[in-house]
Amino acid sequence: MIDLRSDTVTRPTPGMRAAIAAAVVGDEQMREDPTVNELQERVAELLGQERALFLPTATMANQIALKLHGRPGDVLVAEQHSHILIYEFGGAAVHAGLLTVGLPGTAGRLTPSQVRDAAATAEDVVDQRPAVLVVENTHNVAGGRVWPLDDLEDVVAAARAGGLGVHMDGARLMNAAVALGVPAAAIGSHVDTVTLCLSKGLGCPLGAILAGPADLMEVAWRQKFLFGGAMRQAGMIAAAALYALDHHVDRLAVDHERARRLAAAWHAAGIPVELDRVETNFVQIDTSLLDLPRPQVLAALREAGVGLSPTFGPTHIRAVTHLDLDDADIERALEIVSEALGAHARA
Ligand SMILES: Cc1ncc(COP(=O)(O)O)c(C=O)c1O
């Protein structure tokens, strides 16, 4: 099967496996793993932050960030389809005790006035403390959409004026940086804390980073223990991340170009794809505009040899390009999906 379900399906390349095998390691809990330490220093600089902390997953990074920003009963504001609200099992309430205010976004983005109003409502109307705004970049459910830098600056300014800290769920921040053609720090330095995932487009088997100010990261270090995320010879995995930073960042542009190629071909075949929404490595298809229900669409594609996946909500499916695909896979996926679904587009 040509697996376009997610960019998390990648397996370590031979080069990455060699880097893992050669890793110099120590006890991470004693802060003595040189490879972890090197990764943390490198990613802090990459993201324009003072310090970075290596963690097993981006979910843990996001959850720790929420605990840094808020106390039980405080308010978290986020776009309503953010990963942090819908895919993290209510962790914001469970771990940090936060009240969540989910607001409808456009392309996964909130406007400054939405953020201002949410902060004011929490504070003035119900006497709650607005604690944190989460922005997701790229936004998964919206289809890998990117925050333009001006919009990001404006929303961060509104959040700060309203007394909110800002956390960026930048699981796919490197995709955003490559799409905008800017250094990652030009994005990451705008926010107080930022998550970066290593196991998506960057192709590592696992791992994530939380970065932010040194004092907050020292608190995060203790939270890492509390969450059970403090590891031992974790340099085995950090070595994969260092390898990925050297070899798998610039090539994200290839994933983006392939997503655009798929989208253009499927659109030409009459499949409901909105071309101007393809900004990074996701292509979404609206199955409500096909004459087959979503489960049958996915089953038919799988039968024909291409895996796509459902995305949040009742109708959309997505194709996600990644490191484990080559041009021949893209050409075949382009033909197979066009053939399987082209005839099912509603007039
Ligand atoms: C936007 C976003 N944030 C966070 C995560 C969580 O990543 P992990 O699986 O490493 O916990 C994901 C995973 O898909 C994601 O898409």
Short mmCIF file of C-alpha atoms and ligand atoms in Angstrom, two decimals:
data_model
loop_
_atom_site.label_atom_id
_atom_site.label_comp_id
_atom_site.label_asym_id
_atom_site.label_seq_id
_atom_site.Cartn_x
_atom_site.Cartn_y
_atom_site.Cartn_z
CA MET A 1 0.00 0.00 0.00
CA ILE A 2 1.16 3.54 -0.73
CA ASP A 3 0.71 4.95 2.75
CA LEU A 4 -0.54 8.54 2.68
CA ARG A 5 -2.41 8.29 5.99
CA SER A 6 0.05 10.40 7.99
CA ASP A 7 3.62 11.69 8.10
CA THR A 8 4.02 9.66 11.32
CA VAL A 9 4.30 6.34 9.41
CA THR A 10 7.93 6.91 8.36
CA ARG A 11 10.59 4.44 9.44
CA PRO A 12 14.17 5.45 10.22
CA THR A 13 16.37 5.53 7.12
CA PRO A 14 19.66 3.58 6.97
CA GLY A 15 21.54 6.85 7.63
CA MET A 16 19.41 7.58 10.68
CA ARG A 17 19.86 4.03 11.97
CA ALA A 18 23.63 4.42 11.59
CA ALA A 19 23.48 7.67 13.58
CA ILE A 20 21.48 5.89 16.29
CA ALA A 21 24.01 3.05 16.41
CA ALA A 22 26.92 5.47 16.75
CA ALA A 23 25.30 7.66 19.44
CA VAL A 24 27.41 8.64 22.43
CA VAL A 25 25.12 8.29 25.46
CA GLY A 26 24.89 8.87 29.20
CA ASP A 27 22.22 9.01 31.87
CA GLU A 28 19.73 11.63 30.78
CA GLN A 29 18.12 11.89 34.23
CA MET A 30 21.53 12.96 35.56
CA ARG A 31 21.67 15.50 32.68
CA GLU A 32 24.68 13.51 31.46
CA ASP A 33 23.60 12.34 28.03
CA PRO A 34 25.84 14.38 25.71
CA THR A 35 23.72 13.73 22.64
CA VAL A 36 20.51 14.81 24.39
CA ASN A 37 22.30 17.90 25.70
CA GLU A 38 23.60 18.73 22.22
CA LEU A 39 20.13 18.31 20.72
CA GLN A 40 18.53 20.53 23.35
CA GLU A 41 21.07 23.31 22.78
CA ARG A 42 20.74 23.08 19.04
CA VAL A 43 16.94 23.11 19.00
CA ALA A 44 16.70 25.98 21.50
CA GLU A 45 18.73 28.06 19.08
CA LEU A 46 16.83 26.77 16.08
CA LEU A 47 13.52 27.84 17.61
CA GLY A 48 14.77 31.20 18.91
CA GLN A 49 14.28 30.21 22.55
CA GLU A 50 16.59 30.15 25.57
CA ARG A 51 16.33 26.50 26.49
CA ALA A 52 14.85 23.28 25.13
CA LEU A 53 13.82 20.03 26.75
CA PHE A 54 13.80 16.64 25.02
CA LEU A 55 10.60 14.65 25.56
CA PRO A 56 9.15 11.39 24.24
CA THR A 57 6.08 12.91 22.52
CA ALA A 58 4.61 16.19 21.38
CA THR A 59 1.51 15.46 23.45
CA MET A 60 3.67 15.42 26.58
CA ALA A 61 5.38 18.64 25.46
CA ASN A 62 2.01 20.35 25.00
CA GLN A 63 0.66 19.07 28.31
CA ILE A 64 3.74 20.21 30.23
CA ALA A 65 3.50 23.61 28.54
CA LEU A 66 -0.08 24.03 29.74
CA LYS A 67 1.04 23.31 33.30
CA LEU A 68 3.70 26.00 33.00
CA HIS A 69 1.18 28.60 31.87
CA GLY A 70 -1.87 27.95 34.03
CA ARG A 71 -3.22 26.93 37.42
CA PRO A 72 -6.42 24.94 38.01
CA GLY A 73 -9.45 27.08 37.15
CA ASP A 74 -7.50 29.30 34.72
CA VAL A 75 -8.59 29.65 31.10
CA LEU A 76 -7.01 28.16 27.99
CA VAL A 77 -8.06 29.72 24.67
CA ALA A 78 -7.50 27.79 21.45
CA GLU A 79 -8.96 27.24 18.02
CA GLN A 80 -11.73 24.68 18.47
CA HIS A 81 -10.12 22.00 16.30
CA SER A 82 -6.66 22.26 17.86
CA HIS A 83 -4.85 19.00 18.60
CA ILE A 84 -4.57 20.12 22.21
CA LEU A 85 -8.38 20.29 22.49
CA ILE A 86 -9.52 17.29 20.51
CA TYR A 87 -6.75 14.68 20.42
CA GLU A 88 -5.13 14.94 23.85
CA PHE A 89 -7.90 13.24 25.81
CA GLY A 90 -8.86 16.26 27.90
CA GLY A 91 -5.32 16.53 29.25
CA ALA A 92 -5.69 20.31 29.67
CA ALA A 93 -8.37 19.61 32.30
CA VAL A 94 -6.82 16.45 33.72
CA HIS A 95 -3.23 17.65 34.14
CA ALA A 96 -3.40 21.44 34.39
CA GLY A 97 -7.03 21.82 35.54
CA LEU A 98 -7.65 24.39 32.82
CA LEU A 99 -11.01 25.52 31.54
CA THR A 100 -10.95 25.42 27.77
CA VAL A 101 -12.50 27.99 25.46
CA GLY A 102 -12.50 26.61 21.91
CA LEU A 103 -13.20 29.22 19.23
CA PRO A 104 -14.01 28.72 15.54
CA GLY A 105 -11.03 29.54 13.36
CA THR A 106 -10.35 30.18 9.71
CA ALA A 107 -7.64 27.89 8.35
CA GLY A 108 -6.99 26.95 11.99
CA ARG A 109 -6.30 30.55 12.93
CA LEU A 110 -7.98 32.90 15.40
CA THR A 111 -8.18 36.67 14.97
CA PRO A 112 -6.85 39.16 17.51
CA SER A 113 -10.39 40.30 18.30
CA GLN A 114 -11.51 36.73 19.05
CA VAL A 115 -8.63 36.40 21.49
CA ARG A 116 -9.26 39.83 23.03
CA ASP A 117 -12.96 39.04 23.50
CA ALA A 118 -12.29 35.62 25.02
CA ALA A 119 -9.81 37.09 27.50
CA ALA A 120 -12.16 39.93 28.41
CA THR A 121 -15.12 37.58 28.84
CA ALA A 122 -13.16 35.29 31.13
CA GLU A 123 -11.84 38.14 33.24
CA ASP A 124 -14.67 40.67 33.37
CA VAL A 125 -17.75 38.51 33.11
CA VAL A 126 -16.93 35.37 35.03
CA ASP A 127 -13.89 36.50 37.03
CA GLN A 128 -11.58 33.79 35.72
CA ARG A 129 -7.89 34.22 34.91
CA PRO A 130 -7.10 34.05 31.19
CA ALA A 131 -3.85 32.08 31.26
CA VAL A 132 -2.80 30.83 27.87
CA LEU A 133 -3.49 31.02 24.15
CA VAL A 134 -2.45 27.98 22.11
CA VAL A 135 -1.73 28.44 18.41
CA GLU A 136 -1.13 25.40 16.22
CA ASN A 137 1.34 25.78 13.35
CA THR A 138 0.90 24.09 10.97
CA HIS A 139 -2.70 23.35 11.87
CA ASN A 140 -3.42 19.64 11.50
CA VAL A 141 -7.22 19.47 11.17
CA ALA A 142 -7.34 22.56 8.94
CA GLY A 143 -5.10 20.63 6.52
CA GLY A 144 -1.53 21.59 7.37
CA ARG A 145 -2.29 25.32 7.18
CA VAL A 146 0.44 27.84 8.01
CA TRP A 147 0.19 30.97 10.17
CA PRO A 148 1.41 33.99 8.13
CA LEU A 149 3.95 35.82 10.30
CA ASP A 150 1.95 39.08 10.42
CA ASP A 151 -1.16 37.25 11.64
CA LEU A 152 0.90 35.45 14.25
CA GLU A 153 2.43 38.70 15.51
CA ASP A 154 -1.01 40.33 15.74
CA VAL A 155 -2.64 37.48 17.63
CA VAL A 156 0.30 37.17 20.03
CA ALA A 157 0.11 40.91 20.74
CA ALA A 158 -3.63 40.62 21.44
CA ALA A 159 -3.03 37.66 23.74
CA ARG A 160 -0.34 39.46 25.72
CA ALA A 161 -2.47 42.58 26.01
CA GLY A 162 -5.21 40.35 27.42
CA GLY A 163 -2.84 38.82 29.98
CA LEU A 164 -2.42 35.47 28.20
CA GLY A 165 0.84 33.61 27.73
CA VAL A 166 1.25 32.02 24.29
CA HIS A 167 2.16 28.42 23.56
CA MET A 168 2.69 27.23 20.01
CA ASP A 169 1.90 23.62 19.20
CA GLY A 170 4.52 23.58 16.47
CA ALA A 171 4.48 19.82 16.00
CA ARG A 172 4.98 20.64 12.29
CA LEU A 173 6.72 23.99 12.78
CA MET A 174 9.52 23.01 10.40
CA ASN A 175 6.93 22.52 7.65
CA ALA A 176 5.67 26.03 8.37
CA ALA A 177 9.20 27.46 8.25
CA VAL A 178 9.99 25.75 4.96
CA ALA A 179 6.64 26.82 3.46
CA LEU A 180 7.22 30.45 4.46
CA GLY A 181 10.91 30.33 3.52
CA VAL A 182 11.98 31.70 6.91
CA PRO A 183 14.25 30.35 9.67
CA ALA A 184 12.29 28.42 12.32
CA ALA A 185 13.36 31.04 14.88
CA ALA A 186 11.41 33.68 12.94
CA ILE A 187 8.30 31.75 14.00
CA GLY A 188 9.30 30.23 17.35
CA SER A 189 10.69 33.41 18.88
CA HIS A 190 7.25 35.09 18.82
CA VAL A 191 5.76 32.81 21.45
CA ASP A 192 6.56 32.04 25.08
CA THR A 193 6.80 28.28 24.72
CA VAL A 194 6.88 26.04 21.67
CA THR A 195 6.52 22.32 20.93
CA LEU A 196 8.36 20.72 18.01
CA CYS A 197 7.67 17.10 17.05
CA LEU A 198 10.53 14.99 15.70
CA SER A 199 8.49 11.97 14.62
CA LYS A 200 6.39 13.57 11.88
CA GLY A 201 7.91 15.21 8.79
CA LEU A 202 11.39 14.97 10.31
CA GLY A 203 11.18 11.18 10.23
CA CYS A 204 12.42 10.18 13.72
CA PRO A 205 10.96 7.09 15.40
CA LEU A 206 9.88 9.19 18.39
CA GLY A 207 10.69 12.35 20.27
CA ALA A 208 9.66 15.95 20.70
CA ILE A 209 10.99 19.21 22.08
CA LEU A 210 9.51 21.82 24.38
CA ALA A 211 11.37 25.14 24.25
CA GLY A 212 11.00 28.39 26.15
CA PRO A 213 12.62 30.70 28.72
CA ALA A 214 15.30 29.08 30.94
CA ASP A 215 13.36 29.54 34.19
CA LEU A 216 10.21 27.95 32.78
CA MET A 217 12.20 25.10 31.26
CA GLU A 218 13.66 24.33 34.68
CA VAL A 219 10.07 23.89 35.93
CA ALA A 220 9.37 21.82 32.81
CA TRP A 221 12.33 19.56 33.69
CA ARG A 222 10.57 18.62 36.95
CA GLN A 223 7.29 18.14 35.12
CA LYS A 224 9.09 15.78 32.75
CA PHE A 225 9.79 13.53 35.75
CA LEU A 226 6.21 13.88 36.99
CA PHE A 227 4.87 12.83 33.60
CA GLY A 228 7.21 9.81 33.55
CA GLY A 229 9.07 11.27 30.59
CA ALA A 230 12.54 11.42 32.13
CA MET A 231 14.60 8.83 30.27
CA ARG A 232 18.04 7.24 30.58
CA GLN A 233 20.29 6.67 27.53
CA ALA A 234 17.94 8.75 25.42
CA GLY A 235 20.86 9.89 23.25
CA MET A 236 19.99 6.88 21.06
CA ILE A 237 16.91 8.81 20.00
CA ALA A 238 18.43 12.30 20.20
CA ALA A 239 21.02 11.09 17.66
CA ALA A 240 18.17 10.38 15.25
CA ALA A 241 16.90 13.91 15.82
CA LEU A 242 20.31 15.49 15.15
CA TYR A 243 20.52 13.43 11.98
CA ALA A 244 17.04 14.61 10.98
CA LEU A 245 17.95 18.26 11.52
CA ASP A 246 20.92 17.79 9.18
CA HIS A 247 19.17 15.74 6.50
CA HIS A 248 15.39 16.02 6.69
CA VAL A 249 14.53 19.71 7.00
CA ASP A 250 15.22 21.17 3.55
CA ARG A 251 13.60 18.15 1.90
CA LEU A 252 10.22 19.08 3.45
CA ALA A 253 9.89 21.31 0.37
CA VAL A 254 9.73 18.10 -1.67
CA ASP A 255 6.82 16.84 0.47
CA HIS A 256 5.04 20.14 -0.09
CA GLU A 257 5.58 20.05 -3.84
CA ARG A 258 4.31 16.45 -3.99
CA ALA A 259 1.19 17.39 -2.03
CA ARG A 260 0.53 20.18 -4.54
CA ARG A 261 1.07 17.74 -7.41
CA LEU A 262 -1.42 15.25 -5.96
CA ALA A 263 -3.95 17.99 -5.29
CA ALA A 264 -3.69 19.42 -8.80
CA ALA A 265 -4.13 16.02 -10.46
CA TRP A 266 -7.05 15.01 -8.26
CA HIS A 267 -8.71 18.37 -8.78
CA ALA A 268 -8.31 17.95 -12.54
CA ALA A 269 -9.99 14.53 -12.22
CA GLY A 270 -13.02 16.21 -10.62
CA ILE A 271 -12.25 15.17 -7.03
CA PRO A 272 -13.31 17.80 -4.44
CA VAL A 273 -9.93 19.21 -3.39
CA GLU A 274 -9.48 22.90 -2.59
CA LEU A 275 -6.18 23.71 -4.19
CA ASP A 276 -5.53 26.98 -2.39
CA ARG A 277 -5.66 25.14 0.94
CA VAL A 278 -2.63 23.01 0.10
CA GLU A 279 0.16 24.94 1.81
CA THR A 280 2.35 22.13 3.18
CA ASN A 281 2.22 18.31 3.11
CA PHE A 282 -1.54 17.71 3.52
CA VAL A 283 -4.23 17.34 0.87
CA GLN A 284 -7.83 17.17 2.07
CA ILE A 285 -10.76 15.73 0.11
CA ASP A 286 -14.35 16.62 1.06
CA THR A 287 -16.20 13.30 0.77
CA SER A 288 -19.59 15.01 1.23
CA LEU A 289 -19.15 16.04 -2.41
CA LEU A 290 -18.74 12.41 -3.52
CA ASP A 291 -21.60 9.96 -3.97
CA LEU A 292 -19.97 7.43 -1.60
CA PRO A 293 -19.89 7.64 2.22
CA ARG A 294 -16.49 8.27 3.81
CA PRO A 295 -15.86 4.72 5.11
CA GLN A 296 -16.50 3.32 1.63
CA VAL A 297 -14.23 5.90 0.04
CA LEU A 298 -11.38 4.91 2.34
CA ALA A 299 -12.06 1.19 1.87
CA ALA A 300 -12.14 1.55 -1.94
CA LEU A 301 -8.86 3.44 -1.95
CA ARG A 302 -7.22 0.91 0.31
CA GLU A 303 -8.43 -1.91 -1.89
CA ALA A 304 -6.90 -0.09 -4.87
CA GLY A 305 -3.59 0.22 -2.99
CA VAL A 306 -3.55 3.71 -1.46
CA GLY A 307 -4.07 4.53 2.22
CA LEU A 308 -5.70 7.86 3.11
CA SER A 309 -7.15 8.63 6.56
CA PRO A 310 -10.18 10.37 8.04
CA THR A 311 -9.57 13.76 9.59
CA PHE A 312 -11.61 15.35 12.39
CA GLY A 313 -15.27 15.95 11.53
CA PRO A 314 -17.71 13.78 9.59
CA THR A 315 -16.67 14.37 6.00
CA HIS A 316 -13.03 15.02 5.19
CA ILE A 317 -10.21 12.62 4.43
CA ARG A 318 -6.58 13.49 3.99
CA ALA A 319 -3.45 12.44 2.16
CA VAL A 320 -0.17 13.35 3.83
CA THR A 321 3.17 13.26 2.02
CA HIS A 322 6.35 12.22 3.81
CA LEU A 323 9.89 10.91 3.69
CA ASP A 324 9.03 7.27 2.95
CA LEU A 325 7.47 8.06 -0.45
CA ASP A 326 9.22 8.51 -3.77
CA ASP A 327 8.13 10.08 -7.04
CA ALA A 328 6.90 6.73 -8.39
CA ASP A 329 4.60 6.35 -5.32
CA ILE A 330 3.21 9.82 -5.94
CA GLU A 331 2.59 9.10 -9.63
CA ARG A 332 0.76 5.87 -8.78
CA ALA A 333 -1.26 7.47 -5.96
CA LEU A 334 -2.18 10.27 -8.30
CA GLU A 335 -3.53 7.80 -10.89
CA ILE A 336 -5.15 5.32 -8.49
CA VAL A 337 -7.09 7.96 -6.53
CA SER A 338 -8.13 9.83 -9.69
CA GLU A 339 -9.43 6.60 -11.17
CA ALA A 340 -11.13 5.35 -7.99
CA LEU A 341 -12.86 8.61 -7.04
CA GLY A 342 -13.10 10.71 -10.21
CA ALA A 343 -16.33 8.98 -11.26
CA HIS A 344 -17.88 9.51 -7.83
CA ALA A 345 -17.82 13.31 -7.77
CA ARG A 346 -21.33 14.73 -7.46
CA ALA A 347 -22.34 16.85 -10.44
C1 LIG B 1 -0.57 19.36 15.77
C2 LIG B 1 -0.16 18.19 16.59
N1 LIG B 1 0.25 18.39 17.85
C3 LIG B 1 0.64 17.38 18.64
C4 LIG B 1 0.64 16.08 18.17
C5 LIG B 1 1.02 14.97 19.11
O1 LIG B 1 2.19 14.31 18.72
P1 LIG B 1 2.67 12.96 19.45
O2 LIG B 1 2.04 11.86 18.68
O3 LIG B 1 4.16 13.02 19.34
O4 LIG B 1 2.22 13.01 20.87
C6 LIG B 1 0.22 15.82 16.86
C7 LIG B 1 0.18 14.43 16.36
O5 LIG B 1 -0.40 14.13 15.34
C8 LIG B 1 -0.20 16.90 16.05
O6 LIG B 1 -0.62 16.72 14.80
#
